[in-house]
GROMACS .gro file of C-alpha atoms in nm:
model
  401
    1MET     CA    1  -0.061  -2.523  -2.260
    2GLY     CA    2   0.002  -2.234  -2.495
    3ILE     CA    3  -0.163  -1.963  -2.666
    4GLN     CA    4  -0.559  -2.063  -2.659
    5LYS     CA    5  -0.741  -1.784  -2.810
    6ILE     CA    6  -0.628  -1.530  -3.088
    7LEU     CA    7  -0.803  -1.232  -3.153
    8ASN     CA    8  -0.669  -1.179  -3.493
    9ALA     CA    9  -0.614  -0.868  -3.672
   10ASN     CA   10  -0.882  -0.696  -3.857
   11ALA     CA   11  -1.014  -0.353  -4.006
   12GLN     CA   12  -1.146  -0.283  -3.668
   13TYR     CA   13  -0.813  -0.344  -3.509
   14GLY     CA   14  -0.469  -0.347  -3.585
   15VAL     CA   15  -0.225  -0.630  -3.407
   16PRO     CA   16  -0.327  -0.966  -3.304
   17VAL     CA   17  -0.387  -1.065  -2.929
   18LYS     CA   18  -0.244  -1.381  -2.789
   19ILE     CA   19  -0.442  -1.517  -2.508
   20PHE     CA   20  -0.296  -1.773  -2.318
   21THR     CA   21  -0.631  -1.910  -2.167
   22ASN     CA   22  -0.994  -1.954  -2.258
   23ASP     CA   23  -1.093  -1.839  -1.916
   24ILE     CA   24  -1.153  -1.445  -2.015
   25ASP     CA   25  -1.477  -1.193  -2.009
   26GLN     CA   26  -1.629  -1.030  -2.292
   27GLU     CA   27  -1.555  -0.676  -2.109
   28SER     CA   28  -1.172  -0.797  -2.101
   29ILE     CA   29  -1.212  -0.859  -2.470
   30GLU     CA   30  -1.332  -0.527  -2.565
   31GLN     CA   31  -1.074  -0.350  -2.373
   32LEU     CA   32  -0.797  -0.561  -2.542
   33LYS     CA   33  -0.938  -0.480  -2.884
   34LYS     CA   34  -0.917  -0.110  -2.842
   35MET     CA   35  -0.577  -0.156  -2.690
   36ALA     CA   36  -0.472  -0.343  -3.009
   37GLN     CA   37  -0.600  -0.066  -3.239
   38LEU     CA   38  -0.276   0.128  -3.118
   39GLN     CA   39  -0.098   0.190  -3.403
   40PHE     CA   40   0.254   0.190  -3.215
   41VAL     CA   41   0.195  -0.140  -3.045
   42HIS     CA   42   0.449  -0.391  -3.199
   43SER     CA   43   0.416  -0.746  -3.339
   44HIS     CA   44   0.111  -0.854  -3.082
   45ILE     CA   45  -0.058  -0.832  -2.715
   46ALA     CA   46   0.027  -1.120  -2.491
   47VAL     CA   47  -0.267  -1.177  -2.248
   48MET     CA   48  -0.163  -1.401  -1.954
   49PRO     CA   49  -0.392  -1.665  -1.782
   50ASP     CA   50  -0.502  -1.435  -1.510
   51VAL     CA   51  -0.656  -1.187  -1.723
   52HIS     CA   52  -0.942  -0.960  -1.578
   53VAL     CA   53  -1.074  -0.583  -1.685
   54GLY     CA   54  -0.872  -0.306  -1.534
   55LYS     CA   55  -0.878   0.086  -1.574
   56GLY     CA   56  -0.745   0.213  -1.918
   57ALA     CA   57  -0.530  -0.127  -1.975
   58THR     CA   58  -0.633  -0.520  -1.898
   59VAL     CA   59  -0.478  -0.672  -1.593
   60GLY     CA   60  -0.257  -0.934  -1.742
   61SER     CA   61  -0.172  -0.782  -2.051
   62VAL     CA   62   0.173  -0.736  -2.203
   63ILE     CA   63   0.204  -0.463  -2.451
   64PRO     CA   64   0.500  -0.397  -2.678
   65THR     CA   65   0.536  -0.033  -2.790
   66LYS     CA   66   0.762   0.153  -3.032
   67HIS     CA   67   0.821   0.492  -3.019
   68ALA     CA   68   0.542   0.561  -2.775
   69ILE     CA   69   0.458   0.499  -2.389
   70ILE     CA   70   0.099   0.471  -2.236
   71PRO     CA   71   0.078   0.579  -1.865
   72ALA     CA   72  -0.257   0.439  -1.775
   73ALA     CA   73  -0.078   0.066  -1.895
   74VAL     CA   74   0.169   0.082  -1.642
   75GLY     CA   75  -0.147   0.240  -1.375
   76VAL     CA   76  -0.106   0.407  -1.053
   77ASP     CA   77   0.059   0.119  -0.846
   78ILE     CA   78   0.367   0.165  -1.058
   79GLY     CA   79   0.665  -0.101  -0.931
   80CYS     CA   80   0.405  -0.307  -0.745
   81GLY     CA   81   0.528  -0.661  -0.750
   82MET     CA   82   0.657  -0.944  -0.492
   83ASN     CA   83   0.960  -1.007  -0.265
   84ALA     CA   84   1.046  -1.391  -0.118
   85ILE     CA   85   1.301  -1.532   0.076
   86ARG     CA   86   1.354  -1.923   0.188
   87LEU     CA   87   1.478  -1.925   0.571
   88ASN     CA   88   1.696  -2.233   0.692
   89LEU     CA   89   1.384  -2.347   0.933
   90LYS     CA   90   1.136  -2.622   0.907
   91ALA     CA   91   0.778  -2.601   1.016
   92SER     CA   92   0.863  -2.798   1.287
   93GLN     CA   93   1.042  -2.521   1.441
   94LEU     CA   94   0.757  -2.274   1.455
   95PRO     CA   95   0.555  -2.204   1.755
   96ASP     CA   96   0.195  -2.385   1.739
   97ASN     CA   97   0.017  -2.042   1.806
   98LEU     CA   98   0.128  -1.806   1.535
   99ALA     CA   99  -0.054  -1.495   1.647
  100PRO     CA  100   0.229  -1.332   1.814
  101LEU     CA  101   0.432  -1.349   1.495
  102ARG     CA  102   0.180  -1.196   1.295
  103TYR     CA  103   0.135  -0.900   1.607
  104ALA     CA  104   0.510  -0.877   1.596
  105ILE     CA  105   0.517  -0.840   1.207
  106GLU     CA  106   0.203  -0.579   1.228
  107ARG     CA  107   0.379  -0.400   1.492
  108LYS     CA  108   0.688  -0.329   1.273
  109VAL     CA  109   0.521  -0.295   0.949
  110PRO     CA  110   0.231  -0.035   0.909
  111VAL     CA  111  -0.052  -0.108   0.675
  112GLY     CA  112  -0.307   0.050   0.483
  113PHE     CA  113  -0.257   0.418   0.462
  114GLU     CA  114  -0.076   0.422   0.795
  115LEU     CA  115   0.302   0.516   0.765
  116HIS     CA  116   0.619   0.508   1.008
  117LYS     CA  117   0.608   0.772   1.265
  118GLN     CA  118   0.986   0.843   1.196
  119ILE     CA  119   1.212   0.736   0.875
  120LYS     CA  120   1.323   0.362   0.925
  121ALA     CA  121   1.477   0.317   0.593
  122LYS     CA  122   1.845   0.333   0.596
  123ALA     CA  123   2.033   0.631   0.468
  124SER     CA  124   2.197   0.445   0.161
  125SER     CA  125   1.834   0.344   0.071
  126VAL     CA  126   1.651   0.714   0.128
  127ILE     CA  127   1.986   0.931  -0.014
  128PRO     CA  128   1.979   0.826  -0.363
  129LEU     CA  129   1.624   0.792  -0.434
  130GLU     CA  130   1.586   1.188  -0.312
  131LYS     CA  131   1.878   1.300  -0.481
  132ARG     CA  132   1.711   1.153  -0.804
  133LEU     CA  133   1.373   1.258  -0.717
  134GLN     CA  134   1.459   1.616  -0.714
  135PRO     CA  135   1.514   1.679  -1.102
  136ILE     CA  136   1.136   1.520  -1.132
  137ILE     CA  137   0.982   1.752  -0.928
  138LYS     CA  138   1.151   2.040  -1.027
  139LYS     CA  139   1.003   1.989  -1.368
  140HIS     CA  140   0.711   1.885  -1.256
  141PRO     CA  141   0.631   2.100  -0.884
  142GLY     CA  142   0.236   1.989  -0.917
  143LEU     CA  143   0.325   1.649  -0.787
  144VAL     CA  144   0.422   1.803  -0.463
  145ARG     CA  145   0.119   1.944  -0.440
  146MET     CA  146  -0.069   1.612  -0.487
  147LEU     CA  147   0.085   1.427  -0.177
  148ARG     CA  148   0.033   1.585   0.191
  149LYS     CA  149   0.367   1.651   0.355
  150PHE     CA  150   0.556   1.544   0.057
  151ASP     CA  151   0.886   1.481   0.156
  152ALA     CA  152   0.781   1.327   0.524
  153THR     CA  153   0.521   1.117   0.364
  154TRP     CA  154   0.729   0.931   0.087
  155GLN     CA  155   1.047   0.853   0.334
  156LYS     CA  156   0.807   0.751   0.619
  157GLN     CA  157   0.648   0.523   0.383
  158LEU     CA  158   0.950   0.320   0.257
  159GLY     CA  159   0.893  -0.012   0.437
  160THR     CA  160   0.523   0.000   0.456
  161LEU     CA  161   0.257  -0.236   0.291
  162GLY     CA  162  -0.039  -0.027   0.186
  163GLY     CA  163  -0.361  -0.209   0.130
  164GLY     CA  164  -0.613  -0.362  -0.113
  165ASN     CA  165  -0.455  -0.695  -0.240
  166HIS     CA  166  -0.092  -0.609  -0.083
  167PHE     CA  167  -0.010  -0.857   0.176
  168ILE     CA  168   0.268  -1.041   0.409
  169GLU     CA  169   0.275  -1.403   0.429
  170LEU     CA  170   0.459  -1.698   0.627
  171CYS     CA  171   0.463  -2.027   0.386
  172LEU     CA  172   0.577  -2.349   0.381
  173ASP     CA  173   0.688  -2.501   0.087
  174GLU     CA  174   0.684  -2.872  -0.041
  175ASN     CA  175   0.995  -2.947   0.183
  176GLN     CA  176   0.821  -2.802   0.489
  177ASP     CA  177   1.068  -2.507   0.485
  178VAL     CA  178   0.969  -2.168   0.548
  179TRP     CA  179   0.932  -1.891   0.343
  180ILE     CA  180   0.848  -1.522   0.392
  181MET     CA  181   0.678  -1.364   0.081
  182LEU     CA  182   0.538  -1.012   0.028
  183HIS     CA  183   0.350  -0.798  -0.188
  184SER     CA  184   0.376  -0.431  -0.182
  185GLY     CA  185   0.458  -0.145  -0.475
  186SER     CA  186   0.557   0.226  -0.473
  187ARG     CA  187   0.276   0.339  -0.229
  188GLY     CA  188   0.129   0.705  -0.208
  189LEU     CA  189   0.419   0.856  -0.431
  190GLY     CA  190   0.387   0.586  -0.697
  191ASN     CA  191   0.008   0.660  -0.706
  192VAL     CA  192   0.048   1.048  -0.714
  193ILE     CA  193   0.325   1.000  -1.035
  194GLY     CA  194   0.103   0.746  -1.200
  195THR     CA  195  -0.209   0.944  -1.167
  196TYR     CA  196  -0.017   1.319  -1.280
  197PHE     CA  197   0.128   1.170  -1.565
  198ILE     CA  198  -0.198   0.960  -1.659
  199GLU     CA  199  -0.414   1.288  -1.688
  200LEU     CA  200  -0.113   1.514  -1.840
  201ALA     CA  201  -0.136   1.242  -2.117
  202LYS     CA  202  -0.507   1.261  -2.148
  203LYS     CA  203  -0.451   1.676  -2.159
  204GLU     CA  204  -0.179   1.652  -2.422
  205ALA     CA  205  -0.399   1.417  -2.636
  206GLN     CA  206  -0.112   1.384  -2.886
  207HIS     CA  207  -0.199   1.245  -3.218
  208ARG     CA  208   0.108   1.145  -3.398
  209PHE     CA  209   0.013   0.766  -3.449
  210GLY     CA  210  -0.354   0.867  -3.521
  211HIS     CA  211  -0.665   0.810  -3.307
  212VAL     CA  212  -0.681   0.682  -2.964
  213PRO     CA  213  -0.984   0.464  -2.938
  214ASP     CA  214  -1.018   0.512  -2.542
  215LYS     CA  215  -0.883   0.832  -2.357
  216ASP     CA  216  -0.719   0.617  -2.100
  217LEU     CA  217  -0.480   0.487  -2.363
  218SER     CA  218  -0.348   0.815  -2.422
  219TYR     CA  219   0.010   0.819  -2.474
  220PHE     CA  220   0.349   1.012  -2.459
  221ALA     CA  221   0.546   1.018  -2.798
  222GLU     CA  222   0.909   0.918  -2.781
  223GLY     CA  223   1.109   1.282  -2.842
  224SER     CA  224   0.867   1.493  -2.644
  225ASN     CA  225   0.946   1.644  -2.322
  226SER     CA  226   0.649   1.455  -2.162
  227PHE     CA  227   0.783   1.130  -2.275
  228ASP     CA  228   1.133   1.176  -2.110
  229ASP     CA  229   0.990   1.343  -1.801
  230TYR     CA  230   0.737   1.037  -1.748
  231VAL     CA  231   1.012   0.742  -1.806
  232GLU     CA  232   1.234   0.927  -1.570
  233ALA     CA  233   0.945   0.924  -1.308
  234VAL     CA  234   0.792   0.588  -1.366
  235GLU     CA  235   1.190   0.433  -1.358
  236TRP     CA  236   1.196   0.609  -0.969
  237ALA     CA  237   0.899   0.506  -0.902
  238GLN     CA  238   1.003   0.120  -0.975
  239GLU     CA  239   1.310   0.195  -0.791
  240TYR     CA  240   1.129   0.299  -0.515
  241ALA     CA  241   0.875   0.010  -0.497
  242PHE     CA  242   1.179  -0.228  -0.506
  243GLU     CA  243   1.344  -0.025  -0.205
  244ASN     CA  244   1.015  -0.060  -0.034
  245ARG     CA  245   1.009  -0.432  -0.036
  246ARG     CA  246   1.351  -0.457   0.074
  247GLU     CA  247   1.326  -0.246   0.372
  248MET     CA  248   0.982  -0.436   0.429
  249MET     CA  249   1.133  -0.772   0.423
  250ARG     CA  250   1.413  -0.612   0.693
  251LEU     CA  251   1.170  -0.521   0.937
  252ILE     CA  252   0.982  -0.842   0.912
  253LEU     CA  253   1.305  -1.069   0.988
  254GLU     CA  254   1.367  -0.784   1.305
  255ALA     CA  255   0.990  -0.883   1.405
  256ILE     CA  256   1.040  -1.216   1.433
  257ARG     CA  257   1.367  -1.317   1.508
  258PRO     CA  258   1.305  -1.279   1.895
  259LEU     CA  259   1.008  -1.510   1.841
  260LEU     CA  260   1.200  -1.789   1.641
  261PRO     CA  261   1.489  -2.011   1.671
  262PRO     CA  262   1.787  -1.883   1.523
  263PHE     CA  263   1.771  -1.879   1.162
  264GLN     CA  264   1.983  -1.768   0.845
  265MET     CA  265   1.816  -1.670   0.477
  266THR     CA  266   1.916  -1.909   0.226
  267LYS     CA  267   2.022  -1.766  -0.118
  268GLU     CA  268   1.721  -1.809  -0.275
  269ALA     CA  269   1.582  -1.466  -0.252
  270ILE     CA  270   1.311  -1.289  -0.515
  271ASN     CA  271   1.213  -0.936  -0.568
  272CYS     CA  272   1.015  -0.890  -0.906
  273HIS     CA  273   0.805  -0.576  -1.037
  274HIS     CA  274   0.481  -0.685  -1.211
  275ASN     CA  275   0.309  -0.317  -1.295
  276TYR     CA  276   0.625  -0.147  -1.474
  277VAL     CA  277   0.800  -0.068  -1.822
  278SER     CA  278   1.120  -0.188  -1.936
  279ARG     CA  279   1.320  -0.155  -2.243
  280GLU     CA  280   1.383  -0.480  -2.410
  281HIS     CA  281   1.465  -0.659  -2.750
  282HIS     CA  282   1.204  -0.918  -2.885
  283PHE     CA  283   1.138  -1.001  -3.266
  284GLY     CA  284   1.437  -0.816  -3.362
  285GLU     CA  285   1.321  -0.490  -3.251
  286ASP     CA  286   1.400  -0.278  -2.927
  287LEU     CA  287   1.073  -0.179  -2.753
  288LEU     CA  288   0.911  -0.064  -2.452
  289ILE     CA  289   0.749  -0.357  -2.274
  290THR     CA  290   0.445  -0.270  -2.046
  291ARG     CA  291   0.378  -0.532  -1.806
  292LYS     CA  292   0.016  -0.491  -1.675
  293GLY     CA  293  -0.024  -0.741  -1.401
  294ALA     CA  294   0.253  -0.981  -1.559
  295ILE     CA  295   0.639  -1.082  -1.436
  296ARG     CA  296   0.912  -1.102  -1.654
  297ALA     CA  297   0.963  -1.500  -1.726
  298GLY     CA  298   1.329  -1.503  -1.923
  299ARG     CA  299   1.537  -1.796  -1.940
  300ASP     CA  300   1.590  -1.940  -1.597
  301GLU     CA  301   1.480  -1.613  -1.428
  302LEU     CA  302   1.322  -1.668  -1.081
  303GLY     CA  303   0.939  -1.519  -1.039
  304ILE     CA  304   0.694  -1.526  -0.757
  305ILE     CA  305   0.311  -1.594  -0.861
  306PRO     CA  306   0.075  -1.557  -0.563
  307GLY     CA  307  -0.274  -1.750  -0.511
  308SER     CA  308  -0.563  -1.572  -0.301
  309MET     CA  309  -0.523  -1.562   0.081
  310GLY     CA  310  -0.638  -1.918   0.115
  311ALA     CA  311  -0.472  -2.071  -0.211
  312ARG     CA  312  -0.129  -2.176  -0.302
  313SER     CA  313   0.169  -1.968  -0.424
  314TYR     CA  314   0.443  -2.058  -0.648
  315ILE     CA  315   0.803  -2.008  -0.704
  316VAL     CA  316   0.891  -2.013  -1.091
  317LYS     CA  317   1.175  -2.033  -1.355
  318GLY     CA  318   1.117  -1.867  -1.677
  319LYS     CA  319   1.118  -2.049  -2.023
  320ALA     CA  320   1.195  -1.726  -2.205
  321ASN     CA  321   0.868  -1.796  -2.441
  322PRO     CA  322   0.859  -1.531  -2.744
  323GLU     CA  323   0.537  -1.533  -2.764
  324SER     CA  324   0.452  -1.402  -2.436
  325PHE     CA  325   0.790  -1.152  -2.464
  326CYS     CA  326   0.904  -1.360  -2.171
  327SER     CA  327   0.632  -1.321  -1.948
  328CYS     CA  328   0.378  -1.498  -1.706
  329SER     CA  329   0.086  -1.426  -1.496
  330HIS     CA  330   0.130  -1.215  -1.177
  331GLY     CA  331  -0.095  -1.408  -0.961
  332ALA     CA  332  -0.420  -1.593  -0.976
  333GLY     CA  333  -0.628  -1.269  -1.089
  334ARG     CA  334  -0.946  -1.182  -0.971
  335LYS     CA  335  -1.276  -1.334  -1.136
  336MET     CA  336  -1.521  -1.037  -0.964
  337SER     CA  337  -1.499  -0.692  -0.849
  338ARG     CA  338  -1.464  -0.603  -0.488
  339SER     CA  339  -1.797  -0.443  -0.438
  340LYS     CA  340  -1.954  -0.803  -0.579
  341ALA     CA  341  -1.730  -0.993  -0.373
  342LYS     CA  342  -1.850  -0.786  -0.089
  343LEU     CA  343  -2.227  -0.881  -0.188
  344LEU     CA  344  -2.196  -1.216  -0.228
  345PHE     CA  345  -1.996  -1.325   0.057
  346SER     CA  346  -1.991  -1.284   0.437
  347GLN     CA  347  -1.777  -1.320   0.716
  348ASP     CA  348  -1.848  -1.670   0.774
  349ASP     CA  349  -1.720  -1.760   0.441
  350LEU     CA  350  -1.424  -1.579   0.501
  351ILE     CA  351  -1.379  -1.782   0.790
  352HIS     CA  352  -1.470  -2.111   0.629
  353GLN     CA  353  -1.193  -2.023   0.344
  354THR     CA  354  -0.940  -1.926   0.599
  355GLN     CA  355  -0.929  -2.227   0.814
  356GLY     CA  356  -0.607  -2.298   0.949
  357ILE     CA  357  -0.434  -1.953   0.843
  358GLU     CA  358  -0.363  -1.702   1.094
  359CYS     CA  359  -0.478  -1.377   0.958
  360ARG     CA  360  -0.744  -1.104   0.986
  361LYS     CA  361  -1.118  -1.285   0.925
  362ASP     CA  362  -1.310  -0.968   0.997
  363SER     CA  363  -1.579  -0.805   0.730
  364GLY     CA  364  -1.301  -0.555   0.607
  365VAL     CA  365  -1.108  -0.802   0.409
  366ILE     CA  366  -1.450  -1.001   0.271
  367ASP     CA  367  -1.324  -0.819  -0.081
  368GLU     CA  368  -1.015  -1.029  -0.066
  369ILE     CA  369  -1.186  -1.377   0.006
  370PRO     CA  370  -1.002  -1.680  -0.170
  371SER     CA  371  -1.359  -1.742  -0.394
  372ALA     CA  372  -1.317  -1.365  -0.540
  373TYR     CA  373  -1.010  -1.509  -0.730
  374LYS     CA  374  -0.954  -1.768  -1.016
  375ASP     CA  375  -0.805  -2.091  -0.947
  376ILE     CA  376  -0.458  -2.105  -0.921
  377ASP     CA  377  -0.390  -2.450  -1.033
  378GLN     CA  378  -0.559  -2.381  -1.341
  379VAL     CA  379  -0.386  -2.046  -1.402
  380MET     CA  380  -0.059  -2.235  -1.364
  381ALA     CA  381  -0.159  -2.519  -1.588
  382ASN     CA  382  -0.244  -2.272  -1.840
  383GLN     CA  383   0.087  -2.126  -1.877
  384SER     CA  384   0.304  -2.454  -1.835
  385ASP     CA  385   0.456  -2.321  -2.160
  386LEU     CA  386   0.570  -1.981  -1.953
  387VAL     CA  387   0.722  -2.124  -1.663
  388GLU     CA  388   0.848  -2.410  -1.479
  389ILE     CA  389   0.734  -2.466  -1.104
  390LEU     CA  390   1.018  -2.479  -0.892
  391HIS     CA  391   0.830  -2.456  -0.514
  392THR     CA  392   0.496  -2.482  -0.428
  393LEU     CA  393   0.375  -2.234  -0.100
  394LYS     CA  394   0.109  -2.257   0.126
  395GLN     CA  395   0.060  -1.988   0.377
  396ILE     CA  396  -0.012  -2.056   0.722
  397LEU     CA  397   0.013  -1.670   0.822
  398CYS     CA  398  -0.123  -1.351   0.630
  399ILE     CA  399  -0.147  -0.978   0.688
  400LYS     CA  400  -0.333  -0.777   0.475
  401GLY     CA  401  -0.355  -0.406   0.431
   0.00000   0.00000   0.00000
């Protein structure tokens, strides 16, 4: 399927909004209309099939801008994304009881608000990040005051999962090959950078491009000091998120090796962002592309689209669809808020919906119950024009923050 719904430009809002699904709520539509009013948005806004309302900008939106950037559209989980590798192991080589594997990973990789007691990341990861960070905090010392034990915290959080919808999974594909897949971002310092610059944009309230329909859509204009500083900081956070996932994967492999037959990683390894901004060329223009809950799906580019903790996930190859700005969905997408999920579902519901999966089944993760998410198979059907499915994964072990 291709574009299924278009919000056409009119007197109230500027560019069209092209939506790759019919499954979209009115609140998201109203939010997208506000985004489309921004005069620096180029061509149109593309909306992925996992669309749902977000803070400031709609989750599942791809926003092309020229000469301006919106910090709230990138969000506070800067560089959040996925990492997956395939092992040369088959399902038959796994132990019948997966609980020891889960406990071994949980001992190696802190989850939620936890961090390593000591710096676990390699110096080759930490030193370049530290060198790039110094000029950022020199210009914006307020960042340091927003994170407790600043230097120790960001360094000790390298190789940690975080909370919410972040996860680590052991999966099997259609050939019964074993995969490790994880979802995480830039942790505490990424959140601080996002929060700091979102508030700075609101405070500066630049009006070079006219009226802003929502204060959460406050922007920095290219050529301003704040624009350059934000781009520098957001690129740092994106690199940190990438290194965080890579370090976490290293620790996971260390944790499971003693419990499994000898194995190697295959060449099929993917590490991709889905909350980020990048400079790209589309429709004859050099643009800033903000993907808020979307991944890049350029020609033959590999990506990961996870379902919920009880549904399938997909390894995909991009089709470089120009109308989506070479993008696709970043997952199934929530169909209800966390608070609503906690009201509607019980621990018994969670146990039933995660049957056969080694995972937490306590009340602390009810907000991540599969029924709180859209049907991933329908989401995939809606984006057949955007990606080709290479592998279908089903999790057998899941660790949630």
